[in-house]
Amino acid sequence: CLPENLKDCLSVLPNLNVLTPNAEEAARFFSQPEPVTKKQHEELAAKFISNLTNDFQFQTGSGIVLRSGALGCFILTSKGINEWIPAYHNENNPKRSVIDPTGGGNTFIGGFTTGFVMSEGDWRIAALCGNIAAGIAIEQIGMPVFKFRKDGEEDEWNGKSFKQRVEDYIDWNKLDFDVDEVLRVL
């Protein structure tokens, strides 16, 4: 993510559905400091969007999901989505527990990608999945604790099921997602 590589980066964007750098990486392409305000993040994301023109997989457009740490992520797509989805661990989470942020960004990408494919290109559901996955990853040092349930109960990550995390996350943040619809899609 260096200014001398910006031209090459922009040249491949028409072949991608999703670009998801973290804010610091994206800013480095333009020799800018890491953005701190939401407006700065939005302006940075906008610098990439005109090059994101692919729409072959789900016909939901292409776009950038700018990973912004404690702010969550900013989605900007070629089909007009322009939205912030908050981080799982934010001021609305009554049990906010960030122990070690190592791996949070990579885990976000895995959760986002899984949600994107399972929802057939729903950017918002994918971002919700990415933020929840990242939230799980940063709650401890090392790997999350996974508890597999054989008795029909839901598996747990760090003591909470995915369903409970979705319900809590939507409730804490007053998001306009339907929990049942999100879980049905996933």
PDB file of N, CA, C and O in Angstrom, residues 93-161:
ATOM      1  N   ASN A  93     -22.157  -1.731  23.331  1.00  0.00           N
ATOM      2  CA  ASN A  93     -22.030  -3.099  23.820  1.00  0.00           C
ATOM      3  C   ASN A  93     -21.776  -3.045  25.331  1.00  0.00           C
ATOM      4  O   ASN A  93     -20.727  -2.591  25.764  1.00  0.00           O
ATOM      5  N   PRO A  94     -22.738  -3.512  26.144  1.00  0.00           N
ATOM      6  CA  PRO A  94     -22.564  -3.415  27.599  1.00  0.00           C
ATOM      7  C   PRO A  94     -21.425  -4.272  28.142  1.00  0.00           C
ATOM      8  O   PRO A  94     -20.937  -4.032  29.240  1.00  0.00           O
ATOM      9  N   LYS A  95     -20.994  -5.270  27.383  1.00  0.00           N
ATOM     10  CA  LYS A  95     -19.898  -6.137  27.826  1.00  0.00           C
ATOM     11  C   LYS A  95     -18.692  -5.971  26.915  1.00  0.00           C
ATOM     12  O   LYS A  95     -17.990  -6.933  26.608  1.00  0.00           O
ATOM     13  N   ARG A  96     -18.457  -4.764  26.504  1.00  0.00           N
ATOM     14  CA  ARG A  96     -17.340  -4.459  25.592  1.00  0.00           C
ATOM     15  C   ARG A  96     -16.060  -5.056  26.151  1.00  0.00           C
ATOM     16  O   ARG A  96     -15.653  -4.741  27.266  1.00  0.00           O
ATOM     17  N   SER A  97     -15.450  -5.923  25.366  1.00  0.00           N
ATOM     18  CA  SER A  97     -14.308  -6.664  25.869  1.00  0.00           C
ATOM     19  C   SER A  97     -13.286  -6.883  24.762  1.00  0.00           C
ATOM     20  O   SER A  97     -13.236  -7.939  24.150  1.00  0.00           O
ATOM     21  N   VAL A  98     -12.466  -5.877  24.530  1.00  0.00           N
ATOM     22  CA  VAL A  98     -11.395  -6.012  23.551  1.00  0.00           C
ATOM     23  C   VAL A  98     -10.118  -6.293  24.326  1.00  0.00           C
ATOM     24  O   VAL A  98      -9.649  -5.453  25.086  1.00  0.00           O
ATOM     25  N   ILE A  99      -9.585  -7.501  24.131  1.00  0.00           N
ATOM     26  CA  ILE A  99      -8.369  -7.903  24.840  1.00  0.00           C
ATOM     27  C   ILE A  99      -7.147  -7.771  23.939  1.00  0.00           C
ATOM     28  O   ILE A  99      -6.118  -7.248  24.343  1.00  0.00           O
ATOM     29  N   ASP A 100      -7.253  -8.276  22.694  1.00  0.00           N
ATOM     30  CA  ASP A 100      -6.118  -8.265  21.777  1.00  0.00           C
ATOM     31  C   ASP A 100      -6.634  -8.131  20.343  1.00  0.00           C
ATOM     32  O   ASP A 100      -7.255  -9.056  19.835  1.00  0.00           O
ATOM     33  N   PRO A 101      -6.384  -6.994  19.688  1.00  0.00           N
ATOM     34  CA  PRO A 101      -6.928  -6.788  18.344  1.00  0.00           C
ATOM     35  C   PRO A 101      -6.219  -7.586  17.241  1.00  0.00           C
ATOM     36  O   PRO A 101      -6.655  -7.571  16.098  1.00  0.00           O
ATOM     37  N   THR A 102      -5.172  -8.337  17.598  1.00  0.00           N
ATOM     38  CA  THR A 102      -4.454  -9.119  16.598  1.00  0.00           C
ATOM     39  C   THR A 102      -5.410 -10.085  15.895  1.00  0.00           C
ATOM     40  O   THR A 102      -6.115 -10.848  16.541  1.00  0.00           O
ATOM     41  N   GLY A 103      -5.426 -10.025  14.588  1.00  0.00           N
ATOM     42  CA  GLY A 103      -6.257 -10.938  13.809  1.00  0.00           C
ATOM     43  C   GLY A 103      -7.655 -10.443  13.529  1.00  0.00           C
ATOM     44  O   GLY A 103      -8.399 -11.059  12.765  1.00  0.00           O
ATOM     45  N   GLY A 104      -8.033  -9.327  14.132  1.00  0.00           N
ATOM     46  CA  GLY A 104      -9.390  -8.813  13.930  1.00  0.00           C
ATOM     47  C   GLY A 104      -9.693  -8.481  12.475  1.00  0.00           C
ATOM     48  O   GLY A 104     -10.769  -8.793  11.968  1.00  0.00           O
ATOM     49  N   GLY A 105      -8.744  -7.869  11.779  1.00  0.00           N
ATOM     50  CA  GLY A 105      -8.963  -7.496  10.384  1.00  0.00           C
ATOM     51  C   GLY A 105      -9.096  -8.701   9.474  1.00  0.00           C
ATOM     52  O   GLY A 105      -9.999  -8.764   8.633  1.00  0.00           O
ATOM     53  N   ASN A 106      -8.205  -9.674   9.642  1.00  0.00           N
ATOM     54  CA  ASN A 106      -8.291 -10.882   8.831  1.00  0.00           C
ATOM     55  C   ASN A 106      -9.570 -11.657   9.130  1.00  0.00           C
ATOM     56  O   ASN A 106     -10.202 -12.202   8.227  1.00  0.00           O
ATOM     57  N   THR A 107      -9.961 -11.695  10.394  1.00  0.00           N
ATOM     58  CA  THR A 107     -11.191 -12.390  10.759  1.00  0.00           C
ATOM     59  C   THR A 107     -12.396 -11.662  10.189  1.00  0.00           C
ATOM     60  O   THR A 107     -13.358 -12.296   9.744  1.00  0.00           O
ATOM     61  N   PHE A 108     -12.360 -10.326  10.177  1.00  0.00           N
ATOM     62  CA  PHE A 108     -13.437  -9.567   9.541  1.00  0.00           C
ATOM     63  C   PHE A 108     -13.588 -10.012   8.089  1.00  0.00           C
ATOM     64  O   PHE A 108     -14.702 -10.267   7.613  1.00  0.00           O
ATOM     65  N   ILE A 109     -12.467 -10.101   7.367  1.00  0.00           N
ATOM     66  CA  ILE A 109     -12.517 -10.466   5.952  1.00  0.00           C
ATOM     67  C   ILE A 109     -13.134 -11.857   5.775  1.00  0.00           C
ATOM     68  O   ILE A 109     -13.977 -12.066   4.899  1.00  0.00           O
ATOM     69  N   GLY A 110     -12.744 -12.799   6.623  1.00  0.00           N
ATOM     70  CA  GLY A 110     -13.323 -14.141   6.549  1.00  0.00           C
ATOM     71  C   GLY A 110     -14.817 -14.134   6.826  1.00  0.00           C
ATOM     72  O   GLY A 110     -15.604 -14.757   6.101  1.00  0.00           O
ATOM     73  N   GLY A 111     -15.233 -13.419   7.867  1.00  0.00           N
ATOM     74  CA  GLY A 111     -16.658 -13.325   8.198  1.00  0.00           C
ATOM     75  C   GLY A 111     -17.439 -12.590   7.126  1.00  0.00           C
ATOM     76  O   GLY A 111     -18.551 -13.000   6.745  1.00  0.00           O
ATOM     77  N   PHE A 112     -16.866 -11.499   6.614  1.00  0.00           N
ATOM     78  CA  PHE A 112     -17.523 -10.730   5.559  1.00  0.00           C
ATOM     79  C   PHE A 112     -17.702 -11.594   4.311  1.00  0.00           C
ATOM     80  O   PHE A 112     -18.795 -11.661   3.734  1.00  0.00           O
ATOM     81  N   THR A 113     -16.648 -12.263   3.895  1.00  0.00           N
ATOM     82  CA  THR A 113     -16.696 -13.067   2.677  1.00  0.00           C
ATOM     83  C   THR A 113     -17.716 -14.196   2.804  1.00  0.00           C
ATOM     84  O   THR A 113     -18.507 -14.439   1.885  1.00  0.00           O
ATOM     85  N   THR A 114     -17.712 -14.861   3.934  1.00  0.00           N
ATOM     86  CA  THR A 114     -18.687 -15.930   4.167  1.00  0.00           C
ATOM     87  C   THR A 114     -20.102 -15.371   4.111  1.00  0.00           C
ATOM     88  O   THR A 114     -20.977 -15.929   3.442  1.00  0.00           O
ATOM     89  N   GLY A 115     -20.339 -14.258   4.794  1.00  0.00           N
ATOM     90  CA  GLY A 115     -21.663 -13.631   4.773  1.00  0.00           C
ATOM     91  C   GLY A 115     -22.053 -13.150   3.391  1.00  0.00           C
ATOM     92  O   GLY A 115     -23.223 -13.256   2.989  1.00  0.00           O
ATOM     93  N   PHE A 116     -21.089 -12.638   2.636  1.00  0.00           N
ATOM     94  CA  PHE A 116     -21.357 -12.127   1.288  1.00  0.00           C
ATOM     95  C   PHE A 116     -21.810 -13.260   0.366  1.00  0.00           C
ATOM     96  O   PHE A 116     -22.791 -13.136  -0.364  1.00  0.00           O
ATOM     97  N   VAL A 117     -21.114 -14.384   0.433  1.00  0.00           N
ATOM     98  CA  VAL A 117     -21.469 -15.526  -0.418  1.00  0.00           C
ATOM     99  C   VAL A 117     -22.789 -16.146   0.038  1.00  0.00           C
ATOM    100  O   VAL A 117     -23.678 -16.406  -0.774  1.00  0.00           O
ATOM    101  N   MET A 118     -22.949 -16.370   1.339  1.00  0.00           N
ATOM    102  CA  MET A 118     -24.168 -17.007   1.837  1.00  0.00           C
ATOM    103  C   MET A 118     -25.415 -16.165   1.581  1.00  0.00           C
ATOM    104  O   MET A 118     -26.500 -16.697   1.372  1.00  0.00           O
ATOM    105  N   SER A 119     -25.249 -14.836   1.614  1.00  0.00           N
ATOM    106  CA  SER A 119     -26.395 -13.943   1.391  1.00  0.00           C
ATOM    107  C   SER A 119     -26.540 -13.536  -0.072  1.00  0.00           C
ATOM    108  O   SER A 119     -27.352 -12.685  -0.401  1.00  0.00           O
ATOM    109  N   GLU A 120     -25.721 -14.114  -0.919  1.00  0.00           N
ATOM    110  CA  GLU A 120     -25.713 -13.816  -2.349  1.00  0.00           C
ATOM    111  C   GLU A 120     -25.517 -12.325  -2.643  1.00  0.00           C
ATOM    112  O   GLU A 120     -26.228 -11.713  -3.422  1.00  0.00           O
ATOM    113  N   GLY A 121     -24.516 -11.773  -1.974  1.00  0.00           N
ATOM    114  CA  GLY A 121     -24.092 -10.411  -2.264  1.00  0.00           C
ATOM    115  C   GLY A 121     -24.745  -9.318  -1.451  1.00  0.00           C
ATOM    116  O   GLY A 121     -24.674  -8.154  -1.830  1.00  0.00           O
ATOM    117  N   ASP A 122     -25.343  -9.662  -0.315  1.00  0.00           N
ATOM    118  CA  ASP A 122     -25.933  -8.630   0.546  1.00  0.00           C
ATOM    119  C   ASP A 122     -24.819  -7.972   1.357  1.00  0.00           C
ATOM    120  O   ASP A 122     -24.278  -8.551   2.297  1.00  0.00           O
ATOM    121  N   TRP A 123     -24.457  -6.767   0.948  1.00  0.00           N
ATOM    122  CA  TRP A 123     -23.344  -6.041   1.564  1.00  0.00           C
ATOM    123  C   TRP A 123     -23.551  -5.815   3.059  1.00  0.00           C
ATOM    124  O   TRP A 123     -22.615  -5.937   3.849  1.00  0.00           O
ATOM    125  N   ARG A 124     -24.767  -5.482   3.447  1.00  0.00           N
ATOM    126  CA  ARG A 124     -25.041  -5.166   4.850  1.00  0.00           C
ATOM    127  C   ARG A 124     -24.937  -6.406   5.734  1.00  0.00           C
ATOM    128  O   ARG A 124     -24.353  -6.375   6.811  1.00  0.00           O
ATOM    129  N   ILE A 125     -25.536  -7.519   5.285  1.00  0.00           N
ATOM    130  CA  ILE A 125     -25.441  -8.760   6.061  1.00  0.00           C
ATOM    131  C   ILE A 125     -23.985  -9.213   6.127  1.00  0.00           C
ATOM    132  O   ILE A 125     -23.514  -9.666   7.168  1.00  0.00           O
ATOM    133  N   ALA A 126     -23.266  -9.084   5.032  1.00  0.00           N
ATOM    134  CA  ALA A 126     -21.855  -9.459   5.023  1.00  0.00           C
ATOM    135  C   ALA A 126     -21.051  -8.627   6.024  1.00  0.00           C
ATOM    136  O   ALA A 126     -20.210  -9.159   6.757  1.00  0.00           O
ATOM    137  N   ALA A 127     -21.313  -7.327   6.075  1.00  0.00           N
ATOM    138  CA  ALA A 127     -20.611  -6.458   7.029  1.00  0.00           C
ATOM    139  C   ALA A 127     -20.972  -6.819   8.468  1.00  0.00           C
ATOM    140  O   ALA A 127     -20.114  -6.801   9.357  1.00  0.00           O
ATOM    141  N   LEU A 128     -22.229  -7.143   8.707  1.00  0.00           N
ATOM    142  CA  LEU A 128     -22.651  -7.587  10.032  1.00  0.00           C
ATOM    143  C   LEU A 128     -21.856  -8.829  10.422  1.00  0.00           C
ATOM    144  O   LEU A 128     -21.305  -8.909  11.523  1.00  0.00           O
ATOM    145  N   CYS A 129     -21.746  -9.802   9.506  1.00  0.00           N
ATOM    146  CA  CYS A 129     -20.976 -11.028   9.771  1.00  0.00           C
ATOM    147  C   CYS A 129     -19.509 -10.722  10.029  1.00  0.00           C
ATOM    148  O   CYS A 129     -18.900 -11.286  10.945  1.00  0.00           O
ATOM    149  N   GLY A 130     -18.942  -9.837   9.229  1.00  0.00           N
ATOM    150  CA  GLY A 130     -17.543  -9.473   9.417  1.00  0.00           C
ATOM    151  C   GLY A 130     -17.287  -8.833  10.769  1.00  0.00           C
ATOM    152  O   GLY A 130     -16.316  -9.168  11.454  1.00  0.00           O
ATOM    153  N   ASN A 131     -18.164  -7.919  11.173  1.00  0.00           N
ATOM    154  CA  ASN A 131     -17.982  -7.246  12.459  1.00  0.00           C
ATOM    155  C   ASN A 131     -18.170  -8.201  13.630  1.00  0.00           C
ATOM    156  O   ASN A 131     -17.447  -8.122  14.625  1.00  0.00           O
ATOM    157  N   ILE A 132     -19.135  -9.112  13.523  1.00  0.00           N
ATOM    158  CA  ILE A 132     -19.327 -10.082  14.605  1.00  0.00           C
ATOM    159  C   ILE A 132     -18.120 -11.020  14.679  1.00  0.00           C
ATOM    160  O   ILE A 132     -17.605 -11.293  15.769  1.00  0.00           O
ATOM    161  N   ALA A 133     -17.654 -11.512  13.544  1.00  0.00           N
ATOM    162  CA  ALA A 133     -16.486 -12.398  13.537  1.00  0.00           C
ATOM    163  C   ALA A 133     -15.264 -11.705  14.130  1.00  0.00           C
ATOM    164  O   ALA A 133     -14.549 -12.284  14.962  1.00  0.00           O
ATOM    165  N   ALA A 134     -15.025 -10.463  13.717  1.00  0.00           N
ATOM    166  CA  ALA A 134     -13.889  -9.714  14.273  1.00  0.00           C
ATOM    167  C   ALA A 134     -14.053  -9.527  15.777  1.00  0.00           C
ATOM    168  O   ALA A 134     -13.078  -9.635  16.530  1.00  0.00           O
ATOM    169  N   GLY A 135     -15.280  -9.264  16.208  1.00  0.00           N
ATOM    170  CA  GLY A 135     -15.549  -9.109  17.641  1.00  0.00           C
ATOM    171  C   GLY A 135     -15.174 -10.343  18.435  1.00  0.00           C
ATOM    172  O   GLY A 135     -14.610 -10.257  19.532  1.00  0.00           O
ATOM    173  N   ILE A 136     -15.476 -11.510  17.880  1.00  0.00           N
ATOM    174  CA  ILE A 136     -15.120 -12.766  18.543  1.00  0.00           C
ATOM    175  C   ILE A 136     -13.599 -12.913  18.618  1.00  0.00           C
ATOM    176  O   ILE A 136     -13.047 -13.298  19.652  1.00  0.00           O
ATOM    177  N   ALA A 137     -12.918 -12.571  17.544  1.00  0.00           N
ATOM    178  CA  ALA A 137     -11.469 -12.763  17.464  1.00  0.00           C
ATOM    179  C   ALA A 137     -10.692 -11.911  18.448  1.00  0.00           C
ATOM    180  O   ALA A 137      -9.607 -12.309  18.884  1.00  0.00           O
ATOM    181  N   ILE A 138     -11.204 -10.754  18.803  1.00  0.00           N
ATOM    182  CA  ILE A 138     -10.426  -9.828  19.639  1.00  0.00           C
ATOM    183  C   ILE A 138     -10.802  -9.870  21.118  1.00  0.00           C
ATOM    184  O   ILE A 138     -10.320  -9.071  21.901  1.00  0.00           O
ATOM    185  N   GLU A 139     -11.621 -10.845  21.503  1.00  0.00           N
ATOM    186  CA  GLU A 139     -12.066 -10.944  22.894  1.00  0.00           C
ATOM    187  C   GLU A 139     -11.078 -11.654  23.812  1.00  0.00           C
ATOM    188  O   GLU A 139     -11.308 -11.741  25.016  1.00  0.00           O
ATOM    189  N   GLN A 140      -9.978 -12.165  23.275  1.00  0.00           N
ATOM    190  CA  GLN A 140      -8.998 -12.889  24.069  1.00  0.00           C
ATOM    191  C   GLN A 140      -7.659 -12.865  23.346  1.00  0.00           C
ATOM    192  O   GLN A 140      -7.579 -12.443  22.214  1.00  0.00           O
ATOM    193  N   ILE A 141      -6.639 -13.329  24.007  1.00  0.00           N
ATOM    194  CA  ILE A 141      -5.352 -13.519  23.361  1.00  0.00           C
ATOM    195  C   ILE A 141      -5.387 -14.910  22.736  1.00  0.00           C
ATOM    196  O   ILE A 141      -5.774 -15.885  23.382  1.00  0.00           O
ATOM    197  N   GLY A 142      -5.014 -14.992  21.490  1.00  0.00           N
ATOM    198  CA  GLY A 142      -5.036 -16.280  20.810  1.00  0.00           C
ATOM    199  C   GLY A 142      -6.397 -16.589  20.214  1.00  0.00           C
ATOM    200  O   GLY A 142      -7.211 -15.699  19.968  1.00  0.00           O
ATOM    201  N   MET A 143      -6.627 -17.866  19.998  1.00  0.00           N
ATOM    202  CA  MET A 143      -7.845 -18.322  19.331  1.00  0.00           C
ATOM    203  C   MET A 143      -9.065 -18.216  20.238  1.00  0.00           C
ATOM    204  O   MET A 143      -8.969 -18.434  21.443  1.00  0.00           O
ATOM    205  N   PRO A 144     -10.231 -17.909  19.654  1.00  0.00           N
ATOM    206  CA  PRO A 144     -11.474 -17.933  20.418  1.00  0.00           C
ATOM    207  C   PRO A 144     -11.759 -19.351  20.933  1.00  0.00           C
ATOM    208  O   PRO A 144     -11.307 -20.336  20.346  1.00  0.00           O
ATOM    209  N   VAL A 145     -12.520 -19.429  21.983  1.00  0.00           N
ATOM    210  CA  VAL A 145     -12.913 -20.722  22.537  1.00  0.00           C
ATOM    211  C   VAL A 145     -14.198 -21.160  21.837  1.00  0.00           C
ATOM    212  O   VAL A 145     -15.225 -20.482  21.915  1.00  0.00           O
ATOM    213  N   PHE A 146     -14.127 -22.286  21.146  1.00  0.00           N
ATOM    214  CA  PHE A 146     -15.279 -22.824  20.428  1.00  0.00           C
ATOM    215  C   PHE A 146     -15.810 -24.026  21.183  1.00  0.00           C
ATOM    216  O   PHE A 146     -15.047 -24.918  21.559  1.00  0.00           O
ATOM    217  N   LYS A 147     -17.107 -24.024  21.427  1.00  0.00           N
ATOM    218  CA  LYS A 147     -17.734 -25.147  22.121  1.00  0.00           C
ATOM    219  C   LYS A 147     -18.768 -25.769  21.196  1.00  0.00           C
ATOM    220  O   LYS A 147     -19.794 -25.154  20.896  1.00  0.00           O
ATOM    221  N   PHE A 148     -18.471 -26.974  20.730  1.00  0.00           N
ATOM    222  CA  PHE A 148     -19.367 -27.712  19.846  1.00  0.00           C
ATOM    223  C   PHE A 148     -20.426 -28.407  20.689  1.00  0.00           C
ATOM    224  O   PHE A 148     -20.115 -29.075  21.661  1.00  0.00           O
ATOM    225  N   ARG A 149     -21.681 -28.221  20.305  1.00  0.00           N
ATOM    226  CA  ARG A 149     -22.799 -28.828  21.029  1.00  0.00           C
ATOM    227  C   ARG A 149     -23.387 -29.961  20.208  1.00  0.00           C
ATOM    228  O   ARG A 149     -23.734 -29.767  19.053  1.00  0.00           O
ATOM    229  N   LYS A 150     -23.530 -31.125  20.796  1.00  0.00           N
ATOM    230  CA  LYS A 150     -24.101 -32.281  20.105  1.00  0.00           C
ATOM    231  C   LYS A 150     -25.599 -32.432  20.373  1.00  0.00           C
ATOM    232  O   LYS A 150     -26.286 -33.106  19.650  1.00  0.00           O
ATOM    233  N   ASP A 151     -26.089 -31.815  21.410  1.00  0.00           N
ATOM    234  CA  ASP A 151     -27.453 -32.069  21.880  1.00  0.00           C
ATOM    235  C   ASP A 151     -28.508 -31.152  21.259  1.00  0.00           C
ATOM    236  O   ASP A 151     -29.569 -30.961  21.827  1.00  0.00           O
ATOM    237  N   GLY A 152     -28.235 -30.588  20.098  1.00  0.00           N
ATOM    238  CA  GLY A 152     -29.218 -29.717  19.454  1.00  0.00           C
ATOM    239  C   GLY A 152     -29.096 -28.259  19.862  1.00  0.00           C
ATOM    240  O   GLY A 152     -29.726 -27.397  19.268  1.00  0.00           O
ATOM    241  N   GLU A 153     -28.321 -27.969  20.898  1.00  0.00           N
ATOM    242  CA  GLU A 153     -28.088 -26.581  21.277  1.00  0.00           C
ATOM    243  C   GLU A 153     -27.126 -25.958  20.275  1.00  0.00           C
ATOM    244  O   GLU A 153     -26.413 -26.652  19.563  1.00  0.00           O
ATOM    245  N   GLU A 154     -27.105 -24.652  20.254  1.00  0.00           N
ATOM    246  CA  GLU A 154     -26.235 -23.953  19.308  1.00  0.00           C
ATOM    247  C   GLU A 154     -24.788 -23.937  19.797  1.00  0.00           C
ATOM    248  O   GLU A 154     -24.526 -23.770  20.984  1.00  0.00           O
ATOM    249  N   ASP A 155     -23.861 -24.125  18.842  1.00  0.00           N
ATOM    250  CA  ASP A 155     -22.445 -24.032  19.155  1.00  0.00           C
ATOM    251  C   ASP A 155     -22.150 -22.634  19.694  1.00  0.00           C
ATOM    252  O   ASP A 155     -22.880 -21.679  19.405  1.00  0.00           O
ATOM    253  N   GLU A 156     -21.088 -22.521  20.463  1.00  0.00           N
ATOM    254  CA  GLU A 156     -20.744 -21.231  21.074  1.00  0.00           C
ATOM    255  C   GLU A 156     -19.319 -20.815  20.738  1.00  0.00           C
ATOM    256  O   GLU A 156     -18.416 -21.651  20.625  1.00  0.00           O
ATOM    257  N   TRP A 157     -19.150 -19.516  20.588  1.00  0.00           N
ATOM    258  CA  TRP A 157     -17.843 -18.881  20.441  1.00  0.00           C
ATOM    259  C   TRP A 157     -17.655 -17.991  21.654  1.00  0.00           C
ATOM    260  O   TRP A 157     -18.453 -17.081  21.891  1.00  0.00           O
ATOM    261  N   ASN A 158     -16.653 -18.275  22.458  1.00  0.00           N
ATOM    262  CA  ASN A 158     -16.390 -17.508  23.677  1.00  0.00           C
ATOM    263  C   ASN A 158     -17.650 -17.412  24.547  1.00  0.00           C
ATOM    264  O   ASN A 158     -17.959 -16.374  25.125  1.00  0.00           O
ATOM    265  N   GLY A 159     -18.391 -18.509  24.619  1.00  0.00           N
ATOM    266  CA  GLY A 159     -19.543 -18.574  25.523  1.00  0.00           C
ATOM    267  C   GLY A 159     -20.858 -18.049  24.983  1.00  0.00           C
ATOM    268  O   GLY A 159     -21.850 -18.018  25.713  1.00  0.00           O
ATOM    269  N   LYS A 160     -20.918 -17.622  23.711  1.00  0.00           N
ATOM    270  CA  LYS A 160     -22.168 -17.124  23.130  1.00  0.00           C
ATOM    271  C   LYS A 160     -22.384 -17.737  21.755  1.00  0.00           C
ATOM    272  O   LYS A 160     -21.449 -17.843  20.971  1.00  0.00           O
ATOM    273  N   SER A 161     -23.624 -18.083  21.470  1.00  0.00           N
ATOM    274  CA  SER A 161     -23.937 -18.616  20.151  1.00  0.00           C
ATOM    275  C   SER A 161     -23.931 -17.484  19.127  1.00  0.00           C
ATOM    276  O   SER A 161     -24.081 -16.304  19.472  1.00  0.00           O
TER     277      SER A 161
END
